[in-house]
Coordinates of C-alpha atoms in Angstrom, one line a residue:
M1311 CA 98.4 104.5 102.0
M1312 CA 96.5 105.6 105.1
L1313 CA 96.3 108.5 107.5
S1314 CA 96.0 107.8 111.2
L1315 CA 94.4 110.3 113.4
L1316 CA 96.2 109.1 116.5
S1317 CA 98.1 111.6 118.5
L1318 CA 101.7 110.3 118.2
F1319 CA 103.3 113.3 119.9
L1320 CA 101.4 114.7 122.9
A1321 CA 102.1 117.4 125.4
S1322 CA 104.9 115.4 126.9
G1323 CA 107.0 116.1 123.9
P1324 CA 109.5 119.0 123.6
V1325 CA 108.1 122.5 123.6
L1326 CA 108.1 124.0 120.1
R1327 CA 110.1 127.2 119.7
D1328 CA 109.0 129.9 117.3
D1329 CA 112.3 129.4 115.3
T1330 CA 111.7 125.6 114.8
Q1331 CA 112.3 124.6 111.2
H1332 CA 109.2 124.2 109.0
W1333 CA 110.2 121.3 106.8
S1334 CA 109.2 120.7 103.2
P1335 CA 110.0 117.6 101.2
N1336 CA 112.8 119.5 99.5
T1337 CA 114.5 120.6 102.7
Y1338 CA 114.0 117.5 104.8
P1339 CA 117.2 115.4 105.0
N1340 CA 117.7 111.9 103.7
P1341 CA 119.3 109.6 106.2
Q1342 CA 120.8 107.5 103.4
I1343 CA 122.7 110.5 102.2
N1344 CA 123.3 112.7 105.2
Y1345 CA 122.6 110.7 108.4
T1346 CA 124.2 113.4 110.6
L1347 CA 121.4 115.9 109.8
C1348 CA 119.0 113.1 110.7
N1349 CA 120.7 112.6 114.1
T1350 CA 121.2 108.9 113.3
W1351 CA 123.7 106.4 111.9
P1352 CA 125.1 105.3 108.5
A1353 CA 122.7 103.2 106.4
S1354 CA 119.9 104.2 108.8
T1355 CA 116.3 104.8 107.5
L1356 CA 115.3 106.8 110.6
C1357 CA 115.4 110.6 110.4
D1358 CA 114.9 112.8 113.5
P1359 CA 116.4 116.2 112.7
D1360 CA 114.4 118.0 115.4
H1361 CA 115.5 115.6 118.2
I1362 CA 112.0 114.5 118.9
L1363 CA 113.3 111.2 120.2
T1364 CA 115.6 110.8 123.2
D1365 CA 119.1 109.4 122.3
H1366 CA 118.1 106.2 124.1
W1367 CA 114.9 105.7 122.1
R1368 CA 116.4 106.8 118.9
M1369 CA 119.0 104.0 119.2
I1370 CA 116.3 101.4 120.1
I1371 CA 114.0 102.5 117.3
N1372 CA 116.8 102.6 114.7
K1373 CA 117.9 99.0 115.7
N1374 CA 114.3 97.8 115.6
I1375 CA 113.7 99.2 112.1
Q1376 CA 116.8 97.4 110.8
E1377 CA 115.8 94.2 112.5
Q1378 CA 112.3 94.3 110.9
I1379 CA 113.8 95.1 107.5
E1380 CA 116.1 92.2 107.7
K1381 CA 113.3 89.8 108.7
L1382 CA 111.2 90.9 105.8
R1383 CA 114.2 90.7 103.5
N1384 CA 114.5 87.0 104.3
S1385 CA 110.8 86.5 103.5
S1386 CA 110.6 84.9 100.1
D1387 CA 106.8 85.3 99.6
L1388 CA 105.9 88.9 100.1
L1389 CA 102.5 89.9 98.9
Y1390 CA 102.5 92.0 95.7
N1391 CA 99.7 93.3 93.6
D1392 CA 99.0 91.5 90.3
N1393 CA 100.1 94.5 88.2
A1394 CA 103.4 94.8 90.1
S1395 CA 106.6 94.5 88.1
G1396 CA 108.3 91.2 87.4
R1397 CA 111.2 92.2 89.7
C1398 CA 108.7 92.2 92.6
H1399 CA 107.3 88.8 91.8
R1400 CA 110.7 87.3 91.2
N1401 CA 111.9 88.8 94.5
A1402 CA 114.7 90.4 92.6
T1403 CA 115.0 93.4 94.9
N1404 CA 116.8 94.2 98.1
G1405 CA 113.5 93.6 100.0
I1406 CA 111.1 96.0 101.8
T1407 CA 112.5 99.2 103.2
I1408 CA 110.9 100.9 106.2
Y1409 CA 111.5 104.6 106.8
V1410 CA 110.5 106.5 109.9
I1411 CA 110.4 110.3 109.3
L1412 CA 109.9 112.6 112.3
A1413 CA 109.4 116.4 112.3
N1414 CA 108.3 119.1 114.7
R1415 CA 106.6 121.1 111.9
I1416 CA 106.0 121.0 108.2
I1417 CA 105.1 123.7 105.8
T1418 CA 101.4 124.0 105.4
T1419 CA 99.1 125.8 103.0
S1420 CA 95.9 127.7 104.0
N1421 CA 93.9 126.0 101.3
N1422 CA 94.6 122.5 102.6
S1423 CA 93.6 120.7 105.7
I1424 CA 96.5 119.5 107.9
D1425 CA 95.6 115.9 106.8
T1426 CA 96.2 116.9 103.2
D1427 CA 99.4 118.7 104.0
L1428 CA 100.7 115.7 105.9
I1429 CA 99.9 113.4 103.0
N1430 CA 101.6 115.7 100.5
F1431 CA 104.6 115.9 102.7
G1432 CA 104.9 112.1 103.0
N1433 CA 104.4 111.6 99.3
G1434 CA 107.0 114.4 98.6
V1435 CA 109.6 112.8 100.8
A1436 CA 109.0 109.4 99.1
D1437 CA 109.6 111.1 95.8
K1438 CA 112.7 112.9 97.0
Y1439 CA 114.1 109.6 98.3
G1440 CA 113.5 108.0 94.9
L1441 CA 111.1 105.4 96.4
N1442 CA 108.3 106.1 93.9
S1443 CA 110.7 105.6 91.0
Q1444 CA 111.9 102.2 92.1
S1445 CA 111.1 99.4 89.7
C1446 CA 109.5 97.5 92.6
K1447 CA 107.8 99.9 95.0
N1448 CA 108.0 97.9 98.1
F1449 CA 108.5 100.4 100.8
I1450 CA 106.8 101.8 103.9
V1451 CA 107.2 105.4 105.1
I1452 CA 105.9 106.3 108.6
V1453 CA 105.7 110.1 109.0
G1454 CA 105.1 111.6 112.4
V1455 CA 104.6 115.4 112.8
E1456 CA 104.5 116.7 116.4
E1457 CA 102.7 120.0 115.7
A1458 CA 100.0 118.2 113.7
K1459 CA 99.6 115.4 116.3
L1460 CA 99.2 113.0 113.4
A1461 CA 100.9 110.0 111.8
Y1462 CA 100.8 109.1 108.2
V1463 CA 101.8 105.7 106.7
R1464 CA 102.7 105.6 103.1
T1465 CA 103.1 102.2 101.5
G1466 CA 104.6 101.4 98.1
Y1467 CA 101.9 100.8 95.4
D1468 CA 103.2 97.3 94.6
L1469 CA 102.7 96.0 98.1
K1470 CA 99.5 94.0 98.5
L1471 CA 98.3 94.6 102.1
P1472 CA 94.9 94.4 103.8
N1473 CA 93.2 97.8 103.6
D1474 CA 92.7 98.1 107.3
L1475 CA 96.1 96.7 108.4
M1476 CA 97.7 99.9 109.5
K1477 CA 94.5 101.1 111.2
I1478 CA 94.4 97.9 113.2
I1479 CA 98.0 98.2 114.2
F1480 CA 97.7 101.9 115.3
K1481 CA 94.5 101.2 117.2
E1482 CA 96.2 98.3 119.1
Y1483 CA 98.7 100.7 120.7
S1484 CA 96.5 103.7 121.1
E1485 CA 96.6 103.3 124.9
L1486 CA 100.4 103.9 124.9
F1487 CA 99.9 107.2 123.0
N1488 CA 97.1 108.2 125.3
A1489 CA 99.4 107.6 128.2
K1490 CA 102.0 109.7 126.5
N1491 CA 104.4 106.8 126.0
Y1492 CA 104.7 107.8 122.4
M1493 CA 108.3 106.6 121.9
E1494 CA 107.5 103.1 123.2
G1495 CA 104.3 103.2 121.1
L1496 CA 106.2 104.1 117.9
N1497 CA 108.7 101.3 118.5
K1498 CA 105.9 98.8 119.1
I1499 CA 104.1 99.9 115.9
I1500 CA 107.3 99.3 113.9
T1501 CA 107.6 95.8 115.4
E1502 CA 104.0 95.1 114.7
I1503 CA 104.2 96.2 111.1
G1504 CA 107.2 93.9 110.6
E1505 CA 105.5 90.9 112.3
R1506 CA 102.2 91.3 110.6
M1507 CA 103.8 91.5 107.1
N1508 CA 106.0 88.5 107.9
D1509 CA 102.9 86.6 109.0
L1510 CA 101.3 87.5 105.7
S1511 CA 104.4 86.2 103.9
L1512 CA 104.3 82.9 105.8
Q1513 CA 100.6 82.5 104.9
V1514 CA 101.5 82.8 101.2
F1515 CA 104.4 80.3 101.7
F1516 CA 102.2 77.7 103.4
S1517 CA 99.5 78.2 100.9
K1518 CA 101.9 77.5 98.1
F1519 CA 103.4 74.5 100.0
S1520 CA 99.9 73.1 100.6
Y1521 CA 99.2 73.5 96.9
L1522 CA 102.4 71.7 96.0
L1523 CA 101.6 68.8 98.4
S1524 CA 98.2 68.5 96.8
A1525 CA 99.7 68.5 93.3
I1526 CA 102.2 65.8 94.3
D1527 CA 99.4 63.8 95.8
L1528 CA 97.4 64.1 92.6
E1529 CA 100.4 63.0 90.6
N1530 CA 100.9 60.0 92.8
R1531 CA 97.2 59.1 92.4
K1532 CA 97.5 59.5 88.7
Y1533 CA 100.5 57.2 88.5
N1534 CA 98.7 54.6 90.8
V1535 CA 96.1 54.1 88.1
F1536 CA 98.7 52.4 86.0
Y1537 CA 99.8 50.0 88.7

């Protein structure tokens, strides 16, 4: 998991009202259960209860999330940690799920920094959605909170990813956020996450394929000894 200090939602976003909902993991809706509260569609993994996104960008981002999930679902060689469950290594799951969770405000505590509150919120949402109790924890949750001006990416513990992967991806599109094109930036980050993870999967596949060819070549050489 990692915390990005990029400003996802800048001054160009909607003005916060005093009566804006302060979300907790318990009160934040689940798009898989009640998509209408998330202002999204059936089977969506995008939740935007505070209308942070415009209708146009919400539709584009929702479609992009599903496209990236489908691409990764078709990847047979996802990277998993050695101690991941057998279901992960057998690819006996429905594949990686990507959630995008957006909120104007979350409940904070005076004893914690906003970073800690954001991490706790993201972890709590993952718990509420049942992601941390999956037999194969192969999920990604992107949390963006407007008031905090922060984004948090929570990855399932079974996924084996480079430590700096998310930091590199966020840094690549920092100019879009600095230019206040935060909706386009968020969409590009989702695309980049999907493509980078798919590239890692292909690297594993070709590594296995090269090993197989080497093994076949060794077998042929072994047999040639007897000719």
